[in-house]
Coordinates of C-alpha atoms in Angstrom, one line a residue:
X1 CA 0.0 0.0 0.0
X2 CA 1.5 3.4 -0.9
X3 CA 2.2 5.9 1.7
X4 CA -0.5 8.5 1.8
X5 CA 0.3 11.8 0.1
X6 CA -0.5 15.2 1.8
X7 CA -2.5 16.2 -1.3
X8 CA -5.0 13.7 -2.7
X9 CA -5.8 13.8 -6.4
X10 CA -9.4 13.1 -7.5
X11 CA -10.1 9.6 -8.6
X12 CA -12.3 9.2 -11.7
X13 CA -15.5 7.2 -11.0
X14 CA -18.3 7.2 -13.5
X15 CA -21.0 5.3 -15.0
X16 CA -23.1 6.6 -17.9
X17 CA -26.6 7.1 -19.3
X18 CA -29.3 5.7 -17.1
X19 CA -28.4 3.4 -14.2
X20 CA -25.7 3.3 -11.7
X21 CA -24.3 6.7 -12.6
X22 CA -21.4 8.0 -10.8
X23 CA -19.1 11.1 -10.8
X24 CA -15.9 12.0 -9.4
X25 CA -15.1 12.1 -5.7
X26 CA -11.8 12.5 -3.8
X27 CA -10.8 9.1 -2.8
X28 CA -7.4 7.7 -2.7
X29 CA -8.8 4.2 -3.0
X30 CA -12.3 3.9 -4.4
X31 CA -14.4 1.0 -3.2
X32 CA -18.1 0.1 -2.9
X33 CA -21.2 -0.3 -4.9
X34 CA -22.0 2.3 -7.6
X35 CA -24.4 4.9 -6.7
X36 CA -26.6 7.5 -8.6
X37 CA -24.7 10.7 -7.9
X38 CA -21.2 12.0 -7.3
X39 CA -20.0 9.6 -4.6
X40 CA -19.5 6.0 -4.1
X41 CA -21.0 4.3 -1.0
X42 CA -18.2 3.0 1.1
X43 CA -17.6 -0.5 2.3
X44 CA -14.7 -1.1 4.5
X45 CA -11.5 0.2 2.9
X46 CA -10.0 3.3 4.5
X47 CA -7.3 3.4 1.9
X48 CA -6.0 6.7 3.1
X49 CA -4.5 4.9 6.1
X50 CA -3.0 1.9 4.5
X51 CA -5.6 -0.6 6.1
X52 CA -6.1 -3.5 3.8
X53 CA -9.4 -3.9 2.0
X54 CA -10.9 -7.3 3.0
X55 CA -13.8 -9.2 1.5
X56 CA -16.6 -9.7 4.0
X57 CA -16.3 -13.3 3.9
X58 CA -12.6 -13.1 4.9
X59 CA -13.0 -10.7 7.8
X60 CA -12.3 -12.1 11.3
X61 CA -12.9 -10.4 14.7
X62 CA -9.2 -10.0 15.1
X63 CA -8.9 -8.2 11.8
X64 CA -11.8 -5.9 12.7
X65 CA -10.3 -5.1 15.9
X66 CA -7.0 -4.3 14.3
X67 CA -8.8 -2.1 11.9
X68 CA -10.7 -0.3 14.7
X69 CA -7.4 0.2 16.5
X70 CA -5.8 1.8 13.4
X71 CA -8.7 4.2 13.0
X72 CA -8.6 5.2 16.7
X73 CA -4.8 5.7 16.3
X74 CA -5.1 7.7 13.2
X75 CA -8.0 9.8 14.7
X76 CA -5.7 10.5 17.8
X77 CA -2.8 11.5 15.6
X78 CA -4.9 13.8 13.5
X79 CA -6.4 15.4 16.6
X80 CA -2.7 16.3 17.8
X81 CA -1.9 17.6 14.3
X82 CA -5.0 19.8 14.3
X83 CA -4.2 21.2 17.8
X84 CA -0.7 21.9 16.5
X85 CA -2.0 24.0 13.6
X86 CA -1.3 21.7 10.8
X87 CA -3.4 23.1 7.9
X88 CA -3.9 19.6 6.3
X89 CA -5.0 17.8 9.4
X90 CA -8.8 18.9 9.3
X91 CA -9.0 17.6 5.7
X92 CA -7.4 14.4 6.4
X93 CA -9.5 13.9 9.5
X94 CA -12.6 14.6 7.4
X95 CA -11.4 12.2 4.6
X96 CA -10.8 9.6 7.3
X97 CA -14.4 9.8 8.4
X98 CA -15.7 9.9 4.9
X99 CA -13.8 6.7 4.0
X100 CA -15.3 5.1 7.1
X101 CA -18.8 6.2 6.0
X102 CA -19.1 8.5 9.1
X103 CA -20.5 11.3 6.8
X104 CA -21.9 13.6 9.5
X105 CA -18.5 13.8 11.2
X106 CA -16.8 14.2 7.9
X107 CA -19.2 17.1 7.0
X108 CA -18.3 18.9 10.2
X109 CA -14.6 18.8 9.3
X110 CA -15.1 19.9 5.7
X111 CA -17.4 22.7 6.7
X112 CA -14.7 24.2 9.0
X113 CA -12.2 24.3 6.1
X114 CA -14.4 25.1 3.2
X115 CA -13.2 28.8 2.7
X116 CA -9.6 28.0 2.9
X117 CA -9.2 24.4 1.4
X118 CA -10.5 23.5 -2.0
X119 CA -10.3 19.9 -1.3
X120 CA -12.7 20.3 1.6
X121 CA -15.0 22.4 -0.6
X122 CA -14.9 19.7 -3.2
X123 CA -15.9 17.0 -0.8
X124 CA -18.7 19.2 0.6
X125 CA -20.0 19.5 -3.1
X126 CA -20.1 15.8 -3.3
X127 CA -21.9 15.2 0.0
X128 CA -24.4 17.9 -0.6
X129 CA -25.2 16.6 -4.0
X130 CA -25.7 13.0 -2.9
X131 CA -27.0 13.8 0.6
X132 CA -24.3 12.3 2.6
X133 CA -24.4 13.3 6.2
X134 CA -26.8 16.1 5.2
X135 CA -30.0 16.6 3.3
X136 CA -29.6 16.1 -0.4
X137 CA -29.1 19.5 -2.1
X138 CA -27.8 19.1 -5.6
X139 CA -28.1 22.8 -6.2
X140 CA -25.5 23.5 -3.4
X141 CA -23.2 20.7 -4.7
X142 CA -23.2 22.3 -8.1
X143 CA -22.5 25.7 -6.5
X144 CA -19.3 24.4 -4.8
X145 CA -18.1 22.7 -8.0
X146 CA -18.6 25.9 -10.0
X147 CA -16.6 27.8 -7.4
X148 CA -13.7 25.2 -7.9
X149 CA -13.9 25.4 -11.7
X150 CA -14.1 29.3 -11.8
X151 CA -11.3 29.8 -9.2
X152 CA -8.0 31.4 -10.2
X153 CA -6.3 29.8 -7.2
X154 CA -3.4 27.4 -7.9
X155 CA -4.7 25.4 -5.0
X156 CA -7.8 24.5 -7.0
X157 CA -5.9 23.6 -10.2
X158 CA -5.8 19.9 -9.5
X159 CA -9.6 19.7 -8.9
X160 CA -10.8 21.4 -12.0
X161 CA -11.0 18.4 -14.2
X162 CA -12.9 16.4 -11.8
X163 CA -15.2 19.4 -10.9
X164 CA -15.9 20.0 -14.6
X165 CA -16.7 16.2 -15.1
X166 CA -19.2 16.3 -12.2
X167 CA -20.9 19.5 -13.5
X168 CA -21.2 17.8 -16.9
X169 CA -23.0 14.9 -15.2
X170 CA -25.2 17.4 -13.5
X171 CA -26.2 19.2 -16.7
X172 CA -26.6 15.9 -18.5
X173 CA -29.1 14.6 -16.0
X174 CA -30.7 18.0 -15.1
X175 CA -30.0 17.5 -11.5
X176 CA -29.4 20.8 -9.5
X177 CA -29.3 22.8 -12.8
X178 CA -31.5 22.9 -16.0
X179 CA -30.8 20.0 -18.3
X180 CA -28.6 20.8 -21.1
X181 CA -26.7 18.2 -23.2
X182 CA -24.7 20.9 -25.0
X183 CA -23.4 22.4 -21.6
X184 CA -22.6 18.8 -20.5
X185 CA -20.6 18.4 -23.8
X186 CA -18.8 21.7 -23.1
X187 CA -17.8 20.8 -19.5
X188 CA -16.8 17.3 -20.5
X189 CA -14.5 18.7 -23.2
X190 CA -12.9 20.9 -20.5
X191 CA -12.6 17.9 -18.2
X192 CA -11.1 15.7 -21.0
X193 CA -8.5 18.4 -22.0
X194 CA -7.6 17.1 -25.5
X195 CA -6.9 13.6 -24.2
X196 CA -4.4 14.7 -21.5
X197 CA -3.7 11.5 -19.3
X198 CA -3.7 13.8 -16.1
X199 CA -7.1 15.1 -16.9
X200 CA -10.3 13.2 -16.5
X201 CA -10.1 9.9 -18.4
X202 CA -13.5 9.3 -17.4
X203 CA -14.7 12.4 -19.2
X204 CA -12.8 11.2 -22.4
X205 CA -14.6 7.9 -22.3
X206 CA -17.9 9.7 -21.6
X207 CA -17.5 11.8 -24.6
X208 CA -17.0 8.6 -26.7
X209 CA -20.3 7.3 -25.3
X210 CA -22.0 10.6 -25.8
X211 CA -21.0 10.9 -29.5
X212 CA -22.1 7.3 -30.0
X213 CA -25.7 7.3 -28.8
X214 CA -27.0 10.9 -28.1
X215 CA -28.5 13.6 -30.3
X216 CA -24.9 14.7 -30.8
X217 CA -24.1 11.5 -32.5
X218 CA -20.8 11.7 -34.5
X219 CA -19.1 8.3 -34.7
X220 CA -15.7 9.8 -35.9
X221 CA -15.7 12.0 -32.6
X222 CA -16.7 8.9 -30.6
X223 CA -13.9 6.9 -32.0
X224 CA -11.4 9.7 -31.3
X225 CA -12.4 10.0 -27.6
X226 CA -12.7 6.3 -27.0
X227 CA -9.1 6.1 -28.6
X228 CA -7.9 8.7 -26.2
X229 CA -9.4 7.2 -23.2
X230 CA -8.2 3.7 -24.2
X231 CA -4.6 5.0 -24.5
X232 CA -5.0 6.4 -21.0
X233 CA -6.1 3.0 -19.7
X234 CA -9.8 3.1 -19.8
X235 CA -11.2 -0.5 -20.1
X236 CA -14.8 0.7 -21.1
X237 CA -13.4 2.4 -24.1
X238 CA -11.1 -0.4 -25.0
X239 CA -14.0 -2.6 -25.6
X240 CA -16.0 0.1 -27.3
X241 CA -13.0 0.5 -29.8
X242 CA -13.0 -3.2 -30.6
X243 CA -16.7 -3.1 -31.4
X244 CA -16.2 0.1 -33.7
X245 CA -13.2 -1.5 -35.5
X246 CA -15.3 -4.7 -35.9
X247 CA -18.3 -2.9 -37.5
X248 CA -16.5 -0.1 -39.1
X249 CA -18.2 2.6 -37.0
X250 CA -16.4 6.0 -37.2
X251 CA -13.3 4.2 -38.5
X252 CA -12.5 1.9 -41.4
X253 CA -13.5 -1.8 -40.6
X254 CA -10.4 -3.7 -39.3
X255 CA -11.0 -7.2 -38.0
X256 CA -7.5 -7.6 -36.9
X257 CA -7.5 -4.3 -34.7
X258 CA -11.0 -5.3 -33.5
X259 CA -9.9 -8.7 -32.1
X260 CA -6.8 -7.1 -30.5
X261 CA -8.9 -4.5 -28.6
X262 CA -11.7 -7.0 -27.7
X263 CA -9.4 -9.8 -26.5
X264 CA -7.3 -7.4 -24.4
X265 CA -10.4 -5.8 -23.0
X266 CA -11.9 -9.3 -22.3
X267 CA -8.8 -10.4 -20.6
X268 CA -9.1 -7.4 -18.4
X269 CA -12.6 -8.2 -17.5
X270 CA -14.8 -6.2 -19.9
X271 CA -18.0 -8.3 -20.2
X272 CA -19.3 -6.4 -23.2
X273 CA -16.1 -7.2 -25.1
X274 CA -16.4 -10.8 -24.1
X275 CA -20.0 -11.0 -25.4
X276 CA -18.8 -9.6 -28.7
X277 CA -16.1 -12.2 -28.9
X278 CA -18.7 -14.9 -28.5
X279 CA -20.7 -13.3 -31.3
X280 CA -17.6 -13.3 -33.5
X281 CA -16.7 -16.9 -32.7
X282 CA -20.3 -17.9 -33.5
X283 CA -20.4 -16.1 -36.8
X284 CA -17.1 -17.7 -37.8
X285 CA -18.7 -21.2 -36.9
X286 CA -16.2 -21.8 -34.1
X287 CA -19.2 -23.1 -32.1
X288 CA -17.4 -25.0 -29.5
X289 CA -15.2 -21.9 -28.6
X290 CA -18.3 -19.6 -28.6
X291 CA -20.3 -22.0 -26.3
X292 CA -17.3 -22.4 -23.9
X293 CA -16.7 -18.7 -23.6
X294 CA -20.4 -18.0 -23.3
X295 CA -20.8 -20.6 -20.6
X296 CA -18.0 -19.0 -18.5
X297 CA -19.5 -15.5 -19.0
X298 CA -23.1 -16.6 -17.9
X299 CA -21.9 -18.3 -14.8
X300 CA -21.9 -14.9 -13.1
X301 CA -24.9 -12.8 -13.7
X302 CA -24.5 -10.3 -10.8
X303 CA -24.4 -7.3 -12.9
X304 CA -23.7 -4.8 -10.2
X305 CA -20.9 -6.8 -8.8
X306 CA -19.3 -7.2 -12.2
X307 CA -19.7 -3.6 -13.0
X308 CA -18.1 -2.8 -9.6
X309 CA -15.2 -5.0 -10.2
X310 CA -14.5 -3.9 -13.7
X311 CA -15.6 -0.1 -13.3
X312 CA -17.7 -0.6 -16.4
X313 CA -21.2 0.4 -17.1
X314 CA -23.8 -2.0 -15.7
X315 CA -26.0 -1.4 -18.8
X316 CA -23.2 -2.7 -21.0
X317 CA -22.2 -5.4 -18.6
X318 CA -25.9 -6.6 -18.8
X319 CA -25.6 -6.4 -22.7
X320 CA -22.5 -8.5 -22.7
X321 CA -23.9 -11.3 -20.4
X322 CA -27.2 -11.2 -22.5
X323 CA -25.3 -11.7 -25.8
X324 CA -23.4 -14.7 -24.3
X325 CA -26.6 -16.2 -22.9
X326 CA -28.5 -15.9 -26.3
X327 CA -25.5 -17.4 -28.3
X328 CA -25.1 -20.2 -25.8
X329 CA -29.0 -21.0 -25.9
X330 CA -28.6 -21.1 -29.8
X331 CA -25.7 -23.6 -29.6
X332 CA -27.7 -25.7 -27.2
X333 CA -30.9 -25.6 -29.2
X334 CA -29.2 -26.6 -32.4
X335 CA -26.5 -28.8 -30.8
X336 CA -23.6 -26.6 -32.3
X337 CA -20.4 -27.3 -30.5
X338 CA -22.2 -28.8 -27.5
X339 CA -24.7 -31.6 -27.0
X340 CA -28.2 -30.6 -27.9
X341 CA -30.2 -29.6 -24.8
X342 CA -33.7 -28.0 -25.3
X343 CA -34.3 -27.3 -21.7
X344 CA -31.0 -25.6 -21.1
X345 CA -31.5 -23.6 -24.3
X346 CA -34.8 -22.4 -23.0
X347 CA -33.2 -21.4 -19.7
X348 CA -30.5 -19.3 -21.4
X349 CA -32.9 -17.7 -23.7
X350 CA -34.9 -16.6 -20.8
X351 CA -31.9 -15.3 -19.1
X352 CA -30.9 -13.3 -22.1
X353 CA -34.5 -11.7 -22.2
X354 CA -34.3 -10.9 -18.6
X355 CA -30.9 -9.3 -18.7
X356 CA -31.5 -7.0 -21.8
X357 CA -34.8 -7.5 -23.7
X358 CA -33.5 -5.3 -26.6
X359 CA -30.5 -7.4 -27.3
X360 CA -32.5 -10.5 -27.0
X361 CA -35.0 -9.2 -29.4
X362 CA -32.6 -8.0 -31.9
X363 CA -30.7 -11.4 -31.9
X364 CA -34.1 -13.3 -32.0
X365 CA -35.0 -11.3 -35.2
X366 CA -31.6 -12.1 -36.7
X367 CA -32.0 -15.8 -36.0
X368 CA -35.6 -15.8 -37.5
X369 CA -34.2 -14.2 -40.6
X370 CA -31.4 -16.7 -41.0
X371 CA -28.7 -14.2 -40.2
X372 CA -27.3 -16.1 -37.3

């Protein structure tokens, strides 16, 4: 675990368009289920202090006691630093409480420093927007983010990309402000900063999504931004690039490049990329491979858990599993690459319909027309 730094850079956390949407919050080690606002509900990982994150099934009484002792020691140390006039101590104390889910205590600390510490102001914006430790007040959250974005202070500089990204989410959703996709686009372009890897990589990937499906649809722009985000390590965009190469969307069709992107993304856990690989194997009549990969994908249909682990959109995780389930059902129904099993086929067709009715409907139509 790296030694905690006195100044924390914002961690990019996002999901897009519809369910499980997330924005950026100051967190040295993100953890927990995805929520609808600017924050992530915490589990039990105070990464700021180097305490290990443990799965609930592995936690023992001894480990819990040790963690509680670490928390108490950190709290005591920060109290001494605060009394000694350390200007960072209150923020670190507030962040300690925030990571522990003690939001009311965190709010008290951040309120005390909001006029002198932009990081404290940032966290207050997140907490007011999402109603953490206080009544939900998205207008106030937006107000704090705008102050950071508009500030000329060098101390606010490292927060500007994250603040712009969050404001873009607010405008896209119409939460705390009047809905405006154009204003969201403008803010995300600021946050993306021409592909700067030190800017908001989430904003870069979000722009790729925005230009793929919205009224601003422009597949060449979508390809550009997914390329930038992928180059900066974004898993979601790596899978999206594979699909765009595969179907020639916004770029010349290139199966070799598509498979490279899809396979690398799949190996990193991108379920949507895995689903498209199943479809590719099936279309090439590699039925045994298609069925094997699809069976592995469909063994875990906890969409929220998969989205959390991979930091990918729950919507697209569901699409990937639905694709795998449909093609597995097709193989089972027709005995392609596996032993024919009508009952199992029916089960997997049902699973595909439950996970993503639109995907299942499109594939059913393609099957009825003899395209697959």
